[in-house]
Amino acid sequence: MGKGLLLLPFLFSLLAAAAAAAAEARANKSSSLEGLFWATGKDESELLAMVESKEEPSAREDEIDGFAGGFSSLDGMLQWAIGHSDPEKLKEKAMDVQRLSEDELKRRRLEIKELMEKLKTPSDAELMKIAIADLNNSSITLEDRQRALNELLFLVEPIDNANDLDKLGGLVVVIRELDNTETDIRTTSAWILGKASQNNALVQNQILTHGALTKLMKMVNSSFTEEAVKALYAISALIRNNEIGQRLFYSEEGYIMLQDIMGNSSIDIRLRKKAAFLVADLADYQLQYADNSELHFLGDRFFLKAVVDLILTPDLDLQEKALLAVRSLLQLTSTDASDLRDFCSLDRILESTRKDLEKLMLEEDLRDFVNEIENLRREVAIIFHSKLEKVAWVPT
Ligand SMILES: *[C@@H]1O[C@H](CO)[C@@H](O)[C@H](O)[C@H]1NC(C)=O
Ligand SMILES: *[C@@H]1O[C@H](CO)[C@@H](O)[C@H](O)[C@H]1NC(C)=O
Ligand SMILES: *[C@@H]1O[C@H](CO)[C@@H](O)[C@H](O)[C@H]1NC(C)=O
Ligand SMILES: *[C@@H]1O[C@H](CO)[C@@H](O)[C@H](O)[C@H]1NC(C)=O
Ligand SMILES: *[C@@H]1O[C@H](CO)[C@@H](O)[C@H](O)[C@H]1NC(C)=O
């Protein structure tokens, strides 16, 4: 008898101990994670059934039956068992095991195999499938629906998962939830779409193709602030550096939406910041790729006035975003400098902002940030005046 065969029963006992302990540890972990793994509408056995029916059913069989083939993963478990077991108990177990009959050993092997199946943590794709199936199930409770969305929100963060979402039917079911009667459900769904499309042209285009932009733009009108904020976040992520998305946005009068938000001081400040940020972003894109093309909606004087007026806001963060937007807009050939002077009073506004910032500079804790804004304000003034001079120098 080779040494390996003598060791075999002992290995089984170690594995059994490891499996039991790991199962317990996992049970503890999942409850402390608020049941991230098992929190869906399905119970554990259903989930395990799904896990088991995945791609390669025979692979794990080999691991158990032929030690030569699959020893590496068992080895990891063995190390774990050795680290987490009481040596006295293990020794006792090993003695027991050596007295077992062939049949008994076979039964043990089956038990271990079952334990190992249970030990397998489901992959992200499997978890996404479960959440998507739940969302696609109209008889699920509201609470479970919200939970499935929360799980997706977490799962779509890695780009590979976001890329899988449409393949698994996830975008369709999430976009459908934008029409849910519950605000929270709509809000989380918009948030998921924003997260999944962030810096991801593939997902951006998939979501645009599914027609979600129009729905999101309606949601920005919501009287529920959080819903409006998440919808605008999603729009921003969806059309960022995406010409198709931006064309669609303009054709749906997105610039009027932004103008209404920026120009209305009773609208939540987070929404106004997001709007100003998006304006700067759109102008930068136009500057970089599309200036002199037909994407010329940002030159409207009422639109410009809404942005310029934001510079006067007492909120420094919003003021900074407004200055950044004006800086970008100023550089567009379509922006008329004399409009900015005569219609928007940019001269006067920059000057009064200079005085306000000077006063704020006296406050120690604000000084760095105020300095930054003052530098930006100065830069805007320089660009503005050089643009005005060009206008003045046009031969008549
Ligand atoms: C799991 O939790 C129980 C009770 O909270 C505790 O007694 C046990 O040691 C924990 N097990 C592991 C492996 O963490
Ligand atoms: C839908 O959810 C209900 C309630 O949780 C469940 O009983 C049913 O099996 C689910 N249907 C599918 C197709 O998963
Ligand atoms: C949702 O359920 C319908 C049938 O009710 C099915 O045709 C569709 O494929 C399901 N979608 C997903 C993503 O599971
Ligand atoms: C949002 O509301 C305004 C004012 O009520 C309206 O003019 C605009 O069309 C609405 N926008 C969308 C996208 O529904
Ligand atoms: C400004 O926003 C408030 C709150 O969203 C809204 O009720 C009001 O109609 C808006 N005012 C204008 C002029 O659009």
Short mmCIF file of C-alpha atoms and ligand atoms in Angstrom, two decimals:
data_model
loop_
_atom_site.label_atom_id
_atom_site.label_comp_id
_atom_site.label_asym_id
_atom_site.label_seq_id
_atom_site.Cartn_x
_atom_site.Cartn_y
_atom_site.Cartn_z
CA MET A 1 0.00 0.00 0.00
CA GLY A 2 1.35 3.39 -0.97
CA LYS A 3 1.66 6.21 1.44
CA GLY A 4 -1.03 8.17 -0.37
CA LEU A 5 -3.62 5.48 0.14
CA LEU A 6 -2.87 5.22 3.84
CA LEU A 7 -3.40 8.92 4.16
CA LEU A 8 -6.68 8.90 2.32
CA PRO A 9 -9.05 8.24 5.24
CA PHE A 10 -7.29 10.89 7.25
CA LEU A 11 -7.74 13.37 4.43
CA PHE A 12 -11.44 12.64 4.35
CA SER A 13 -11.81 13.36 7.98
CA LEU A 14 -9.88 16.58 7.68
CA LEU A 15 -11.99 17.61 4.75
CA ALA A 16 -15.20 16.85 6.54
CA ALA A 17 -14.12 18.99 9.47
CA ALA A 18 -13.05 21.74 7.11
CA ALA A 19 -16.25 21.63 5.15
CA ALA A 20 -18.42 21.76 8.24
CA ALA A 21 -16.46 24.64 9.73
CA ALA A 22 -16.35 26.55 6.47
CA ALA A 23 -20.07 26.07 5.95
CA GLU A 24 -20.61 27.48 9.42
CA ALA A 25 -18.29 30.38 8.73
CA ARG A 26 -20.09 31.10 5.51
CA ALA A 27 -23.45 31.00 7.24
CA ASN A 28 -22.12 33.54 9.75
CA LYS A 29 -20.71 35.71 7.01
CA SER A 30 -23.83 35.75 4.91
CA SER A 31 -25.99 36.77 7.84
CA SER A 32 -23.62 39.58 8.71
CA LEU A 33 -23.65 40.80 5.11
CA GLU A 34 -27.40 41.11 5.48
CA GLY A 35 -27.68 37.95 3.48
CA LEU A 36 -26.20 39.30 0.30
CA PHE A 37 -25.87 35.80 -1.11
CA TRP A 38 -29.12 34.29 0.00
CA ALA A 39 -31.28 37.36 0.29
CA THR A 40 -33.15 36.94 -2.94
CA GLY A 41 -36.58 35.43 -3.35
CA LYS A 42 -35.02 31.99 -3.54
CA ASP A 43 -34.00 29.82 -0.68
CA GLU A 44 -30.61 28.26 -0.37
CA SER A 45 -31.51 24.92 -1.93
CA GLU A 46 -32.91 26.56 -5.06
CA LEU A 47 -29.80 28.64 -5.34
CA LEU A 48 -27.58 25.63 -4.93
CA ALA A 49 -29.56 23.92 -7.65
CA MET A 50 -28.77 26.83 -9.95
CA VAL A 51 -25.14 26.75 -8.99
CA GLU A 52 -24.97 23.04 -9.65
CA SER A 53 -26.53 23.28 -13.07
CA LYS A 54 -23.78 25.52 -14.30
CA GLU A 55 -21.35 24.97 -17.15
CA GLU A 56 -19.12 22.05 -16.22
CA PRO A 57 -20.94 19.55 -14.06
CA SER A 58 -18.23 16.92 -14.42
CA ALA A 59 -15.29 19.06 -13.36
CA ARG A 60 -15.96 18.83 -9.66
CA GLU A 61 -16.67 15.12 -9.92
CA ASP A 62 -13.10 14.66 -11.07
CA GLU A 63 -11.80 16.66 -8.16
CA ILE A 64 -13.32 14.25 -5.70
CA ASP A 65 -12.93 10.95 -7.49
CA GLY A 66 -9.50 11.40 -8.93
CA PHE A 67 -7.24 13.05 -6.44
CA ALA A 68 -4.52 13.37 -9.04
CA GLY A 69 -6.71 15.53 -11.25
CA GLY A 70 -8.12 18.01 -8.78
CA PHE A 71 -5.85 17.98 -5.80
CA SER A 72 -4.95 21.66 -5.86
CA SER A 73 -8.34 22.93 -4.77
CA LEU A 74 -8.63 20.23 -2.12
CA ASP A 75 -5.22 21.20 -0.94
CA GLY A 76 -6.42 24.72 -0.19
CA MET A 77 -9.20 23.30 1.86
CA LEU A 78 -6.82 21.01 3.66
CA GLN A 79 -4.64 23.94 4.66
CA TRP A 80 -7.71 25.68 5.91
CA ALA A 81 -8.75 22.63 7.90
CA ILE A 82 -5.36 22.25 9.51
CA GLY A 83 -5.36 25.90 10.48
CA HIS A 84 -8.88 25.80 11.95
CA SER A 85 -9.19 22.44 13.66
CA ASP A 86 -8.58 21.17 17.09
CA PRO A 87 -5.64 18.74 16.72
CA GLU A 88 -6.90 16.39 19.43
CA LYS A 89 -10.29 16.02 17.80
CA LEU A 90 -8.73 15.53 14.41
CA LYS A 91 -6.57 12.74 15.73
CA GLU A 92 -9.63 11.02 17.20
CA LYS A 93 -11.48 11.40 13.93
CA ALA A 94 -8.61 9.98 11.99
CA MET A 95 -8.55 6.92 14.24
CA ASP A 96 -12.31 6.50 13.71
CA VAL A 97 -11.97 6.80 9.99
CA GLN A 98 -9.34 4.08 9.83
CA ARG A 99 -11.81 1.64 11.33
CA LEU A 100 -14.46 2.33 8.69
CA SER A 101 -15.57 -0.27 6.16
CA GLU A 102 -15.44 0.18 2.40
CA ASP A 103 -19.16 1.05 2.29
CA GLU A 104 -18.77 3.48 5.11
CA LEU A 105 -15.87 5.15 3.32
CA LYS A 106 -17.92 5.45 0.16
CA ARG A 107 -20.70 7.08 2.09
CA ARG A 108 -18.21 9.49 3.63
CA ARG A 109 -16.91 10.43 0.24
CA LEU A 110 -20.40 11.25 -0.93
CA GLU A 111 -21.02 13.38 2.13
CA ILE A 112 -17.84 15.31 1.52
CA LYS A 113 -18.77 15.79 -2.08
CA GLU A 114 -22.11 17.27 -1.07
CA LEU A 115 -20.46 19.53 1.45
CA MET A 116 -18.05 20.78 -1.15
CA GLU A 117 -20.87 21.61 -3.53
CA LYS A 118 -22.46 23.70 -0.80
CA LEU A 119 -19.18 25.40 -0.06
CA LYS A 120 -18.92 26.85 -3.50
CA THR A 121 -19.60 30.55 -3.35
CA PRO A 122 -21.74 31.61 -6.29
CA SER A 123 -19.98 33.75 -8.90
CA ASP A 124 -21.00 37.33 -9.66
CA ALA A 125 -22.65 36.18 -12.88
CA GLU A 126 -24.72 33.65 -10.94
CA LEU A 127 -25.72 36.27 -8.38
CA MET A 128 -26.67 38.66 -11.18
CA LYS A 129 -28.79 35.95 -12.79
CA ILE A 130 -30.66 35.42 -9.55
CA ALA A 131 -31.30 39.13 -9.03
CA ILE A 132 -32.43 39.50 -12.65
CA ALA A 133 -34.75 36.49 -12.39
CA ASP A 134 -36.27 38.00 -9.26
CA LEU A 135 -36.81 41.36 -10.96
CA ASN A 136 -38.44 39.52 -13.85
CA ASN A 137 -40.87 37.85 -11.44
CA SER A 138 -44.02 39.92 -11.00
CA SER A 139 -45.12 38.02 -7.87
CA ILE A 140 -42.07 38.94 -5.84
CA THR A 141 -42.59 41.24 -2.82
CA LEU A 142 -41.61 44.90 -2.99
CA GLU A 143 -38.98 44.29 -0.36
CA ASP A 144 -37.39 41.49 -2.39
CA ARG A 145 -37.52 43.65 -5.51
CA GLN A 146 -35.67 46.44 -3.71
CA ARG A 147 -33.16 43.93 -2.40
CA ALA A 148 -32.55 42.47 -5.86
CA LEU A 149 -31.92 46.00 -7.15
CA ASN A 150 -29.54 46.77 -4.28
CA GLU A 151 -27.60 43.62 -5.13
CA LEU A 152 -27.37 44.60 -8.79
CA LEU A 153 -26.26 48.08 -7.81
CA PHE A 154 -23.38 46.48 -5.98
CA LEU A 155 -22.68 43.85 -8.64
CA VAL A 156 -22.50 46.14 -11.69
CA GLU A 157 -19.57 48.08 -10.30
CA PRO A 158 -16.82 45.91 -11.85
CA ILE A 159 -16.73 46.59 -15.58
CA ASP A 160 -16.85 42.88 -16.52
CA ASN A 161 -20.11 42.49 -14.64
CA ALA A 162 -21.53 45.64 -16.22
CA ASN A 163 -20.60 44.22 -19.62
CA ASP A 164 -22.51 41.02 -18.84
CA LEU A 165 -25.66 42.77 -17.70
CA ASP A 166 -27.36 43.07 -21.08
CA LYS A 167 -26.45 39.52 -22.11
CA LEU A 168 -28.22 38.23 -19.01
CA GLY A 169 -31.32 40.27 -19.79
CA GLY A 170 -30.55 42.64 -16.92
CA LEU A 171 -30.83 45.96 -18.71
CA VAL A 172 -34.33 45.20 -19.94
CA VAL A 173 -35.62 44.32 -16.48
CA VAL A 174 -33.89 47.25 -14.78
CA ILE A 175 -35.13 49.75 -17.38
CA ARG A 176 -38.64 48.34 -16.90
CA GLU A 177 -38.37 49.27 -13.22
CA LEU A 178 -38.03 52.94 -14.18
CA ASP A 179 -41.82 52.76 -14.61
CA ASN A 180 -42.45 51.19 -11.22
CA THR A 181 -45.04 52.98 -9.08
CA GLU A 182 -42.61 53.05 -6.14
CA THR A 183 -40.19 55.98 -6.05
CA ASP A 184 -37.44 54.04 -4.31
CA ILE A 185 -37.54 51.31 -6.94
CA ARG A 186 -37.32 53.85 -9.76
CA THR A 187 -34.51 55.67 -7.98
CA THR A 188 -32.35 52.58 -7.47
CA SER A 189 -32.97 51.49 -11.06
CA ALA A 190 -31.74 54.83 -12.40
CA TRP A 191 -28.74 54.57 -10.12
CA ILE A 192 -27.88 51.11 -11.48
CA LEU A 193 -28.06 52.36 -15.07
CA GLY A 194 -25.78 55.28 -14.21
CA LYS A 195 -23.27 53.08 -12.46
CA ALA A 196 -23.22 50.46 -15.20
CA SER A 197 -22.72 53.01 -17.98
CA GLN A 198 -20.05 55.08 -16.24
CA ASN A 199 -16.99 55.18 -18.52
CA ASN A 200 -18.37 52.22 -20.44
CA ALA A 201 -19.23 52.94 -24.08
CA LEU A 202 -20.57 49.41 -24.64
CA VAL A 203 -23.13 49.65 -21.85
CA GLN A 204 -23.94 53.28 -22.72
CA ASN A 205 -24.92 52.23 -26.23
CA GLN A 206 -26.89 49.23 -25.00
CA ILE A 207 -28.90 51.40 -22.62
CA LEU A 208 -29.45 54.05 -25.30
CA THR A 209 -30.64 51.36 -27.70
CA HIS A 210 -33.16 50.18 -25.11
CA GLY A 211 -34.54 53.73 -25.11
CA ALA A 212 -33.92 54.57 -21.45
CA LEU A 213 -32.71 58.15 -21.94
CA THR A 214 -36.18 59.62 -22.51
CA LYS A 215 -37.51 57.91 -19.41
CA LEU A 216 -34.62 59.19 -17.32
CA MET A 217 -35.18 62.71 -18.59
CA LYS A 218 -38.79 62.57 -17.45
CA MET A 219 -37.63 61.36 -14.05
CA VAL A 220 -35.50 64.48 -13.58
CA ASN A 221 -38.82 66.33 -13.27
CA SER A 222 -39.78 64.17 -10.29
CA SER A 223 -40.89 65.95 -7.14
CA PHE A 224 -38.85 63.39 -5.22
CA THR A 225 -35.41 64.94 -5.00
CA GLU A 226 -33.51 61.68 -4.71
CA GLU A 227 -35.17 60.31 -7.81
CA ALA A 228 -34.39 63.46 -9.80
CA VAL A 229 -30.77 63.43 -8.60
CA LYS A 230 -30.18 59.78 -9.50
CA ALA A 231 -31.87 60.25 -12.88
CA LEU A 232 -29.64 63.19 -13.74
CA TYR A 233 -26.64 61.23 -12.54
CA ALA A 234 -27.62 58.40 -14.89
CA ILE A 235 -28.13 60.78 -17.82
CA SER A 236 -24.72 62.29 -17.22
CA ALA A 237 -23.04 58.88 -17.16
CA LEU A 238 -25.01 57.73 -20.19
CA ILE A 239 -24.13 60.56 -22.56
CA ARG A 240 -20.64 61.36 -21.36
CA ASN A 241 -18.23 61.26 -24.34
CA ASN A 242 -20.99 59.61 -26.32
CA GLU A 243 -22.01 61.45 -29.45
CA ILE A 244 -25.12 59.37 -30.13
CA GLY A 245 -26.29 59.92 -26.57
CA GLN A 246 -25.64 63.65 -26.75
CA ARG A 247 -27.50 64.03 -30.03
CA LEU A 248 -30.46 62.23 -28.51
CA PHE A 249 -30.21 64.38 -25.40
CA TYR A 250 -30.27 67.60 -27.44
CA SER A 251 -33.09 66.36 -29.65
CA GLU A 252 -35.14 65.71 -26.49
CA GLU A 253 -34.45 69.33 -25.47
CA GLY A 254 -32.04 68.35 -22.76
CA TYR A 255 -30.50 71.80 -22.80
CA ILE A 256 -33.85 73.30 -21.77
CA MET A 257 -34.02 70.81 -18.94
CA LEU A 258 -30.56 71.90 -17.78
CA GLN A 259 -31.45 75.56 -18.19
CA ASP A 260 -34.62 75.12 -16.05
CA ILE A 261 -32.65 73.39 -13.31
CA MET A 262 -29.81 75.90 -13.24
CA GLY A 263 -32.13 78.89 -13.38
CA ASN A 264 -34.45 77.82 -10.58
CA SER A 265 -33.08 78.56 -7.12
CA SER A 266 -35.79 76.54 -5.38
CA ILE A 267 -34.49 73.34 -6.95
CA ASP A 268 -32.28 71.14 -4.78
CA ILE A 269 -28.66 72.26 -4.90
CA ARG A 270 -27.33 68.79 -5.68
CA LEU A 271 -29.38 68.77 -8.83
CA ARG A 272 -28.13 72.22 -9.81
CA LYS A 273 -24.53 71.13 -9.25
CA LYS A 274 -25.06 68.08 -11.42
CA ALA A 275 -26.60 70.25 -14.12
CA ALA A 276 -23.67 72.70 -14.11
CA PHE A 277 -21.22 69.82 -14.16
CA LEU A 278 -22.99 68.26 -17.13
CA VAL A 279 -22.94 71.58 -19.01
CA ALA A 280 -19.17 71.82 -18.59
CA ASP A 281 -18.82 68.22 -19.68
CA LEU A 282 -20.97 68.70 -22.79
CA ALA A 283 -19.13 71.87 -23.73
CA ASP A 284 -15.77 70.14 -23.28
CA TYR A 285 -16.89 67.31 -25.53
CA GLN A 286 -18.05 69.75 -28.16
CA LEU A 287 -14.76 71.59 -27.86
CA GLN A 288 -12.76 68.43 -28.28
CA TYR A 289 -14.66 66.56 -30.97
CA ALA A 290 -17.59 68.33 -32.42
CA ASP A 291 -17.03 72.08 -32.56
CA ASN A 292 -18.15 73.50 -35.89
CA SER A 293 -20.44 70.54 -36.38
CA GLU A 294 -24.16 70.68 -35.85
CA LEU A 295 -24.02 70.12 -32.08
CA HIS A 296 -24.58 73.80 -31.42
CA PHE A 297 -27.28 73.95 -28.84
CA LEU A 298 -25.14 75.41 -26.09
CA GLY A 299 -24.82 78.86 -27.64
CA ASP A 300 -28.34 80.04 -26.84
CA ARG A 301 -28.20 83.31 -24.84
CA PHE A 302 -30.89 82.28 -22.31
CA PHE A 303 -29.00 79.10 -21.70
CA LEU A 304 -25.78 81.07 -21.23
CA LYS A 305 -27.49 83.43 -18.81
CA ALA A 306 -28.69 80.54 -16.65
CA VAL A 307 -25.10 79.28 -16.36
CA VAL A 308 -23.55 82.71 -15.78
CA ASP A 309 -26.09 83.61 -13.07
CA LEU A 310 -25.03 80.51 -11.15
CA ILE A 311 -21.64 82.14 -10.56
CA LEU A 312 -23.38 84.42 -8.06
CA THR A 313 -24.55 81.54 -5.89
CA PRO A 314 -23.29 81.63 -2.29
CA ASP A 315 -22.43 77.92 -2.48
CA LEU A 316 -18.73 77.79 -3.34
CA ASP A 317 -18.87 74.33 -4.81
CA LEU A 318 -21.69 75.28 -7.16
CA GLN A 319 -19.90 78.54 -7.96
CA GLU A 320 -16.82 76.60 -8.97
CA LYS A 321 -18.85 74.29 -11.21
CA ALA A 322 -20.54 77.28 -12.83
CA LEU A 323 -17.17 78.93 -13.52
CA LEU A 324 -15.86 75.70 -15.05
CA ALA A 325 -18.93 75.53 -17.28
CA VAL A 326 -18.55 79.17 -18.35
CA ARG A 327 -14.85 78.62 -19.03
CA SER A 328 -15.67 75.75 -21.39
CA LEU A 329 -18.61 77.51 -23.03
CA LEU A 330 -16.51 80.63 -23.67
CA GLN A 331 -14.13 78.61 -25.79
CA LEU A 332 -16.79 77.34 -28.15
CA THR A 333 -16.81 79.20 -31.45
CA SER A 334 -20.60 79.24 -31.29
CA THR A 335 -20.57 81.28 -28.07
CA ASP A 336 -20.98 84.98 -28.74
CA ALA A 337 -18.82 87.07 -26.39
CA SER A 338 -20.98 90.16 -26.82
CA ASP A 339 -24.01 88.15 -25.69
CA LEU A 340 -22.10 87.27 -22.57
CA ARG A 341 -21.28 90.94 -21.99
CA ASP A 342 -24.58 92.56 -22.92
CA PHE A 343 -27.18 89.91 -22.21
CA CYS A 344 -25.53 87.99 -19.36
CA SER A 345 -23.53 90.84 -17.72
CA LEU A 346 -20.59 88.50 -17.34
CA ASP A 347 -18.25 91.49 -16.73
CA ARG A 348 -20.24 92.76 -13.80
CA ILE A 349 -20.78 89.28 -12.36
CA LEU A 350 -17.07 88.40 -12.50
CA GLU A 351 -16.19 91.67 -10.80
CA SER A 352 -18.68 91.28 -7.96
CA THR A 353 -17.54 87.69 -7.53
CA ARG A 354 -13.96 88.95 -7.19
CA LYS A 355 -15.00 91.18 -4.30
CA ASP A 356 -16.96 88.42 -2.58
CA LEU A 357 -14.03 86.03 -2.86
CA GLU A 358 -11.66 88.68 -1.48
CA LYS A 359 -13.79 88.90 1.65
CA LEU A 360 -14.00 85.12 1.98
CA MET A 361 -10.21 84.92 1.71
CA LEU A 362 -10.05 86.31 5.25
CA GLU A 363 -11.55 83.07 6.58
CA GLU A 364 -8.64 80.83 7.38
CA ASP A 365 -10.32 77.46 6.82
CA LEU A 366 -11.71 78.45 3.42
CA ARG A 367 -8.59 80.11 2.08
CA ASP A 368 -7.23 77.33 -0.13
CA PHE A 369 -10.53 76.59 -1.78
CA VAL A 370 -11.34 80.28 -2.24
CA ASN A 371 -7.92 80.81 -3.79
CA GLU A 372 -8.59 78.04 -6.24
CA ILE A 373 -11.90 79.58 -7.22
CA GLU A 374 -10.35 83.04 -7.56
CA ASN A 375 -7.72 81.60 -9.93
CA LEU A 376 -10.46 80.04 -11.97
CA ARG A 377 -12.45 83.30 -11.95
CA ARG A 378 -9.40 85.17 -13.19
CA GLU A 379 -8.87 82.64 -15.94
CA VAL A 380 -12.47 83.02 -17.07
CA ALA A 381 -12.06 86.82 -17.10
CA ILE A 382 -8.93 86.55 -19.26
CA ILE A 383 -10.54 84.21 -21.78
CA PHE A 384 -13.64 86.40 -21.85
CA HIS A 385 -11.71 89.60 -22.54
CA SER A 386 -9.54 88.07 -25.20
CA LYS A 387 -12.68 86.79 -26.90
CA LEU A 388 -14.30 90.24 -26.62
CA GLU A 389 -11.24 91.84 -28.22
CA LYS A 390 -11.49 89.47 -31.15
CA VAL A 391 -15.10 90.55 -31.59
CA ALA A 392 -14.07 94.21 -31.41
CA TRP A 393 -11.29 93.71 -33.93
CA VAL A 394 -13.52 92.32 -36.60
CA PRO A 395 -12.99 94.78 -39.47
CA THR A 396 -16.12 96.75 -40.27
C1 LIG B 1 -20.53 31.45 13.93
O1 LIG B 1 -21.34 32.13 14.86
C2 LIG B 1 -21.54 31.40 16.09
C3 LIG B 1 -22.54 32.19 16.93
O2 LIG B 1 -22.54 33.55 16.62
C4 LIG B 1 -20.21 31.23 16.80
O3 LIG B 1 -20.39 30.50 18.01
C5 LIG B 1 -19.28 30.47 15.88
O4 LIG B 1 -18.00 30.37 16.45
C6 LIG B 1 -19.16 31.17 14.53
N1 LIG B 1 -18.38 30.31 13.66
C7 LIG B 1 -17.38 30.73 12.89
C8 LIG B 1 -16.69 29.68 12.12
O5 LIG B 1 -17.07 31.91 12.83
C1 LIG B 2 -41.77 34.14 -8.46
O1 LIG B 2 -41.81 34.51 -7.11
C2 LIG B 2 -42.71 33.74 -6.33
C3 LIG B 2 -42.77 34.36 -4.95
O2 LIG B 2 -41.49 34.51 -4.41
C4 LIG B 2 -42.25 32.28 -6.35
O3 LIG B 2 -43.15 31.51 -5.62
C5 LIG B 2 -42.16 31.78 -7.77
O4 LIG B 2 -41.61 30.48 -7.81
C6 LIG B 2 -41.29 32.71 -8.61
N1 LIG B 2 -41.35 32.31 -10.01
C7 LIG B 2 -40.24 32.03 -10.70
C8 LIG B 2 -40.48 31.71 -12.15
O5 LIG B 2 -39.13 32.02 -10.21
C1 LIG B 3 -38.66 37.18 -18.06
O1 LIG B 3 -39.81 36.37 -18.11
C2 LIG B 3 -40.32 36.17 -19.41
C3 LIG B 3 -41.55 35.31 -19.33
O2 LIG B 3 -42.37 35.75 -18.30
C4 LIG B 3 -39.27 35.52 -20.30
O3 LIG B 3 -39.75 35.42 -21.62
C5 LIG B 3 -38.01 36.36 -20.29
O4 LIG B 3 -36.98 35.70 -21.00
C6 LIG B 3 -37.55 36.58 -18.87
N1 LIG B 3 -36.41 37.47 -18.88
C7 LIG B 3 -35.34 37.27 -18.13
C8 LIG B 3 -34.27 38.27 -18.21
O5 LIG B 3 -35.23 36.32 -17.40
C1 LIG B 4 -40.56 68.75 -17.06
O1 LIG B 4 -41.46 69.73 -16.56
C2 LIG B 4 -41.47 70.93 -17.31
C3 LIG B 4 -42.33 71.95 -16.58
O2 LIG B 4 -43.44 71.35 -16.01
C4 LIG B 4 -41.98 70.62 -18.71
O3 LIG B 4 -41.99 71.78 -19.51
C5 LIG B 4 -41.05 69.60 -19.36
O4 LIG B 4 -41.54 69.20 -20.61
C6 LIG B 4 -40.91 68.36 -18.47
N1 LIG B 4 -39.85 67.55 -19.04
C7 LIG B 4 -40.00 66.28 -19.30
C8 LIG B 4 -38.82 65.60 -19.93
O5 LIG B 4 -41.02 65.68 -19.08
C1 LIG B 5 -38.84 75.89 -9.78
O1 LIG B 5 -38.82 74.64 -9.10
C2 LIG B 5 -39.93 74.45 -8.26
C3 LIG B 5 -39.66 73.19 -7.45
O2 LIG B 5 -39.25 72.16 -8.28
C4 LIG B 5 -41.19 74.38 -9.09
O3 LIG B 5 -42.31 74.17 -8.29
C5 LIG B 5 -41.35 75.68 -9.86
O4 LIG B 5 -42.43 75.60 -10.76
C6 LIG B 5 -40.09 76.01 -10.66
N1 LIG B 5 -40.16 77.35 -11.20
C7 LIG B 5 -40.06 77.60 -12.49
C8 LIG B 5 -40.12 79.04 -12.88
O5 LIG B 5 -39.91 76.72 -13.32
#
